[in-house]
């Protein structure tokens, strides 16, 4: 069992802490650290974590720690991951891998030079929803894939998030914040991306926070907040992806995959489970595939074949830990997270230049999840 040190004990840490101590059996959290010491103290007290460090450098110097879990803000990911790698630690980082392409290139090079694993979120594609969709596509239920359409649109996070400023800074925005969920799901469903084309715009130069504790404060927006992109896959198909914090309402959400035999409506890639619907073009009827609550669809029900329909963040960390110990390929390594980062950075570079961006990285899918393993063991 590998030992983990957590750097950053903010909002997302709660579900990681719960799942590390209650679900997954291949990792052990032994230390925490946060710039706001009270956050680390609260986590230590609630979960009886053995060690609390004042600085990340002290945590990195602990010889007991095998993997650093980097849960800091997006623009801090690079510095924390780099320091951990330089200290000889494997790293699992929340999305994105870096705030720009250059940061990702340097981190991957450093990890390779040191022979260390550099993995990261999102791991939602490993959940029941996307894994079931992958099987349906691979089994040919929608025929040959023609293309797809994805939409992630809202009017931002300042009306509900307790600390929304970083969403509108470098490394944030709807593409770098939510895009990793959609792009990671897409490449695990359809394979690698060859080139991208993008359009980017900022509709509102400032944002008014309406949620406590920063209610009434103004955010200066320093990143695009409305991005339309077109992803050209190695297979030859094109999928459009809209990510926006500027839209009040839309009726189209999530991911639609179009095939020669029908359309697959993929559940929210920000979640592990959810309902998915297959529109059978040959039969002319919608088939609801609801795999976690026993309900039957209109025409046909597919059997439950994959685990992790609940919020299973930490699944990717556990997978990396097992990959390190056994030598098998990991599903959430930097091969994937860098391909996703380059896709997003390429979209913004294309938006600046007005020309398509040709990808330098290549991605091949790893094996699907094994539905026969016990829950919490990979």
PDB file of C-alpha atoms in Angstrom, residues 80-211:
ATOM      1  CA  UNK A  80       3.618  22.188  -6.443  1.00  0.00           C
ATOM      2  CA  UNK A  81       3.939  19.265  -8.850  1.00  0.00           C
ATOM      3  CA  UNK A  82       7.413  20.359  -9.963  1.00  0.00           C
ATOM      4  CA  UNK A  83       8.679  20.666  -6.401  1.00  0.00           C
ATOM      5  CA  UNK A  84       7.256  17.241  -5.521  1.00  0.00           C
ATOM      6  CA  UNK A  85       8.861  15.606  -8.561  1.00  0.00           C
ATOM      7  CA  UNK A  86      12.195  17.248  -7.778  1.00  0.00           C
ATOM      8  CA  UNK A  87      11.907  15.752  -4.286  1.00  0.00           C
ATOM      9  CA  UNK A  88      11.535  12.300  -5.823  1.00  0.00           C
ATOM     10  CA  UNK A  89       7.790  11.848  -5.234  1.00  0.00           C
ATOM     11  CA  UNK A  90       5.180  10.477  -7.603  1.00  0.00           C
ATOM     12  CA  UNK A  91       2.403  13.037  -8.171  1.00  0.00           C
ATOM     13  CA  UNK A  92      -1.340  12.894  -8.688  1.00  0.00           C
ATOM     14  CA  UNK A  93      -2.721  16.354  -9.494  1.00  0.00           C
ATOM     15  CA  UNK A  94      -6.218  17.751  -9.784  1.00  0.00           C
ATOM     16  CA  UNK A  95      -7.092  19.084 -13.229  1.00  0.00           C
ATOM     17  CA  UNK A  96      -5.621  20.682 -15.214  1.00  0.00           C
ATOM     18  CA  UNK A  97      -2.048  19.374 -15.383  1.00  0.00           C
ATOM     19  CA  UNK A  98      -0.813  22.960 -15.767  1.00  0.00           C
ATOM     20  CA  UNK A  99      -2.097  26.448 -16.492  1.00  0.00           C
ATOM     21  CA  UNK A 100      -0.599  26.407 -19.986  1.00  0.00           C
ATOM     22  CA  UNK A 101       1.081  24.052 -22.433  1.00  0.00           C
ATOM     23  CA  UNK A 102       4.618  25.053 -21.493  1.00  0.00           C
ATOM     24  CA  UNK A 103       4.045  24.072 -17.856  1.00  0.00           C
ATOM     25  CA  UNK A 104       2.743  20.680 -18.950  1.00  0.00           C
ATOM     26  CA  UNK A 105       5.712  20.057 -21.232  1.00  0.00           C
ATOM     27  CA  UNK A 106       8.185  20.781 -18.436  1.00  0.00           C
ATOM     28  CA  UNK A 107       6.372  18.601 -15.885  1.00  0.00           C
ATOM     29  CA  UNK A 108       6.136  15.608 -18.228  1.00  0.00           C
ATOM     30  CA  UNK A 109       9.817  15.943 -19.147  1.00  0.00           C
ATOM     31  CA  UNK A 110      10.809  16.114 -15.474  1.00  0.00           C
ATOM     32  CA  UNK A 111       8.695  13.081 -14.523  1.00  0.00           C
ATOM     33  CA  UNK A 112      10.195  11.055 -17.374  1.00  0.00           C
ATOM     34  CA  UNK A 113      13.743  12.079 -16.465  1.00  0.00           C
ATOM     35  CA  UNK A 114      13.243  11.000 -12.863  1.00  0.00           C
ATOM     36  CA  UNK A 115      11.309   7.840 -13.665  1.00  0.00           C
ATOM     37  CA  UNK A 116       8.299   8.996 -11.652  1.00  0.00           C
ATOM     38  CA  UNK A 117       4.573   8.696 -12.238  1.00  0.00           C
ATOM     39  CA  UNK A 118       2.758  11.954 -12.937  1.00  0.00           C
ATOM     40  CA  UNK A 119      -0.974  11.368 -12.996  1.00  0.00           C
ATOM     41  CA  UNK A 120      -4.069  13.426 -12.559  1.00  0.00           C
ATOM     42  CA  UNK A 121      -7.754  14.133 -12.659  1.00  0.00           C
ATOM     43  CA  UNK A 122     -10.347  13.841 -13.884  1.00  0.00           C
ATOM     44  CA  UNK A 123     -11.081  10.215 -13.108  1.00  0.00           C
ATOM     45  CA  UNK A 124     -14.838  10.422 -13.731  1.00  0.00           C
ATOM     46  CA  UNK A 125     -14.349   8.585 -17.051  1.00  0.00           C
ATOM     47  CA  UNK A 126     -13.524   5.494 -14.959  1.00  0.00           C
ATOM     48  CA  UNK A 127     -17.022   5.524 -13.449  1.00  0.00           C
ATOM     49  CA  UNK A 128     -20.060   3.477 -14.415  1.00  0.00           C
ATOM     50  CA  UNK A 129     -21.523   6.057 -16.801  1.00  0.00           C
ATOM     51  CA  UNK A 130     -18.649   6.640 -19.225  1.00  0.00           C
ATOM     52  CA  UNK A 131     -17.425   3.032 -18.987  1.00  0.00           C
ATOM     53  CA  UNK A 132     -20.880   1.772 -19.967  1.00  0.00           C
ATOM     54  CA  UNK A 133     -20.961   4.235 -22.870  1.00  0.00           C
ATOM     55  CA  UNK A 134     -17.544   3.051 -24.001  1.00  0.00           C
ATOM     56  CA  UNK A 135     -18.754  -0.543 -24.077  1.00  0.00           C
ATOM     57  CA  UNK A 136     -21.874   0.408 -26.047  1.00  0.00           C
ATOM     58  CA  UNK A 137     -19.779   2.272 -28.636  1.00  0.00           C
ATOM     59  CA  UNK A 138     -17.107  -0.443 -28.813  1.00  0.00           C
ATOM     60  CA  UNK A 139     -19.805  -3.099 -29.214  1.00  0.00           C
ATOM     61  CA  UNK A 140     -21.209  -1.204 -32.210  1.00  0.00           C
ATOM     62  CA  UNK A 141     -24.651  -0.403 -30.822  1.00  0.00           C
ATOM     63  CA  UNK A 142     -24.697   3.003 -32.538  1.00  0.00           C
ATOM     64  CA  UNK A 143     -22.801   1.732 -35.583  1.00  0.00           C
ATOM     65  CA  UNK A 144     -19.826   3.688 -36.895  1.00  0.00           C
ATOM     66  CA  UNK A 145     -19.345   6.988 -35.094  1.00  0.00           C
ATOM     67  CA  UNK A 146     -20.087   9.997 -37.318  1.00  0.00           C
ATOM     68  CA  UNK A 147     -19.379  12.833 -34.885  1.00  0.00           C
ATOM     69  CA  UNK A 148     -20.666  14.489 -31.771  1.00  0.00           C
ATOM     70  CA  UNK A 149     -21.644  17.626 -29.905  1.00  0.00           C
ATOM     71  CA  UNK A 150     -20.822  18.669 -26.327  1.00  0.00           C
ATOM     72  CA  UNK A 151     -22.111  21.622 -24.313  1.00  0.00           C
ATOM     73  CA  UNK A 152     -21.070  22.852 -20.883  1.00  0.00           C
ATOM     74  CA  UNK A 153     -22.764  26.201 -20.381  1.00  0.00           C
ATOM     75  CA  UNK A 154     -23.739  28.222 -17.337  1.00  0.00           C
ATOM     76  CA  UNK A 155     -23.537  31.800 -16.130  1.00  0.00           C
ATOM     77  CA  UNK A 156     -20.476  31.198 -13.976  1.00  0.00           C
ATOM     78  CA  UNK A 157     -19.793  30.164 -10.408  1.00  0.00           C
ATOM     79  CA  UNK A 158     -19.849  33.457  -8.488  1.00  0.00           C
ATOM     80  CA  UNK A 159     -23.460  32.963  -7.386  1.00  0.00           C
ATOM     81  CA  UNK A 160     -22.661  29.827  -5.358  1.00  0.00           C
ATOM     82  CA  UNK A 161     -18.922  29.191  -4.945  1.00  0.00           C
ATOM     83  CA  UNK A 162     -17.391  30.477  -1.671  1.00  0.00           C
ATOM     84  CA  UNK A 163     -14.133  31.524  -3.369  1.00  0.00           C
ATOM     85  CA  UNK A 164     -14.819  32.021  -7.108  1.00  0.00           C
ATOM     86  CA  UNK A 165     -12.015  34.404  -8.123  1.00  0.00           C
ATOM     87  CA  UNK A 166      -9.582  31.753  -9.414  1.00  0.00           C
ATOM     88  CA  UNK A 167     -12.163  30.494 -11.914  1.00  0.00           C
ATOM     89  CA  UNK A 168     -11.624  33.723 -13.858  1.00  0.00           C
ATOM     90  CA  UNK A 169      -7.833  33.803 -13.771  1.00  0.00           C
ATOM     91  CA  UNK A 170      -5.027  32.088 -15.692  1.00  0.00           C
ATOM     92  CA  UNK A 171      -5.582  28.338 -15.635  1.00  0.00           C
ATOM     93  CA  UNK A 172      -9.304  28.835 -15.025  1.00  0.00           C
ATOM     94  CA  UNK A 173     -12.245  29.691 -17.259  1.00  0.00           C
ATOM     95  CA  UNK A 174     -14.834  27.200 -18.478  1.00  0.00           C
ATOM     96  CA  UNK A 175     -12.449  25.398 -20.845  1.00  0.00           C
ATOM     97  CA  UNK A 176      -9.648  24.727 -18.348  1.00  0.00           C
ATOM     98  CA  UNK A 177     -12.068  24.171 -15.452  1.00  0.00           C
ATOM     99  CA  UNK A 178     -14.743  21.974 -17.029  1.00  0.00           C
ATOM    100  CA  UNK A 179     -13.154  21.057 -20.350  1.00  0.00           C
ATOM    101  CA  UNK A 180     -10.983  18.303 -18.825  1.00  0.00           C
ATOM    102  CA  UNK A 181     -14.101  16.304 -17.897  1.00  0.00           C
ATOM    103  CA  UNK A 182     -15.500  16.479 -21.422  1.00  0.00           C
ATOM    104  CA  UNK A 183     -12.240  15.990 -23.331  1.00  0.00           C
ATOM    105  CA  UNK A 184     -11.106  13.125 -21.083  1.00  0.00           C
ATOM    106  CA  UNK A 185     -14.454  11.411 -21.573  1.00  0.00           C
ATOM    107  CA  UNK A 186     -14.288  11.937 -25.335  1.00  0.00           C
ATOM    108  CA  UNK A 187     -10.786  10.524 -25.825  1.00  0.00           C
ATOM    109  CA  UNK A 188     -11.688   7.484 -23.740  1.00  0.00           C
ATOM    110  CA  UNK A 189     -14.785   6.973 -25.864  1.00  0.00           C
ATOM    111  CA  UNK A 190     -13.345   7.852 -29.272  1.00  0.00           C
ATOM    112  CA  UNK A 191      -9.525   7.840 -29.105  1.00  0.00           C
ATOM    113  CA  UNK A 192      -6.914  10.552 -29.555  1.00  0.00           C
ATOM    114  CA  UNK A 193      -7.254  14.024 -31.067  1.00  0.00           C
ATOM    115  CA  UNK A 194      -5.275  15.063 -34.160  1.00  0.00           C
ATOM    116  CA  UNK A 195      -6.028  18.801 -34.425  1.00  0.00           C
ATOM    117  CA  UNK A 196      -8.298  21.479 -32.968  1.00  0.00           C
ATOM    118  CA  UNK A 197      -9.856  24.763 -34.018  1.00  0.00           C
ATOM    119  CA  UNK A 198     -11.150  27.352 -31.581  1.00  0.00           C
ATOM    120  CA  UNK A 199     -12.936  30.640 -31.030  1.00  0.00           C
ATOM    121  CA  UNK A 200     -12.666  32.412 -27.665  1.00  0.00           C
ATOM    122  CA  UNK A 201     -14.376  35.470 -26.232  1.00  0.00           C
ATOM    123  CA  UNK A 202     -14.878  37.254 -22.903  1.00  0.00           C
ATOM    124  CA  UNK A 203     -18.380  38.687 -22.655  1.00  0.00           C
ATOM    125  CA  UNK A 204     -18.106  40.247 -19.191  1.00  0.00           C
ATOM    126  CA  UNK A 205     -14.842  41.970 -18.135  1.00  0.00           C
ATOM    127  CA  UNK A 206     -15.875  41.851 -14.463  1.00  0.00           C
ATOM    128  CA  UNK A 207     -18.043  39.619 -12.293  1.00  0.00           C
ATOM    129  CA  UNK A 208     -20.044  40.499  -9.179  1.00  0.00           C
ATOM    130  CA  UNK A 209     -19.839  37.863  -6.429  1.00  0.00           C
ATOM    131  CA  UNK A 210     -23.268  37.177  -4.935  1.00  0.00           C
ATOM    132  CA  UNK A 211     -22.307  34.276  -2.639  1.00  0.00           C
TER     133      UNK A 211
END
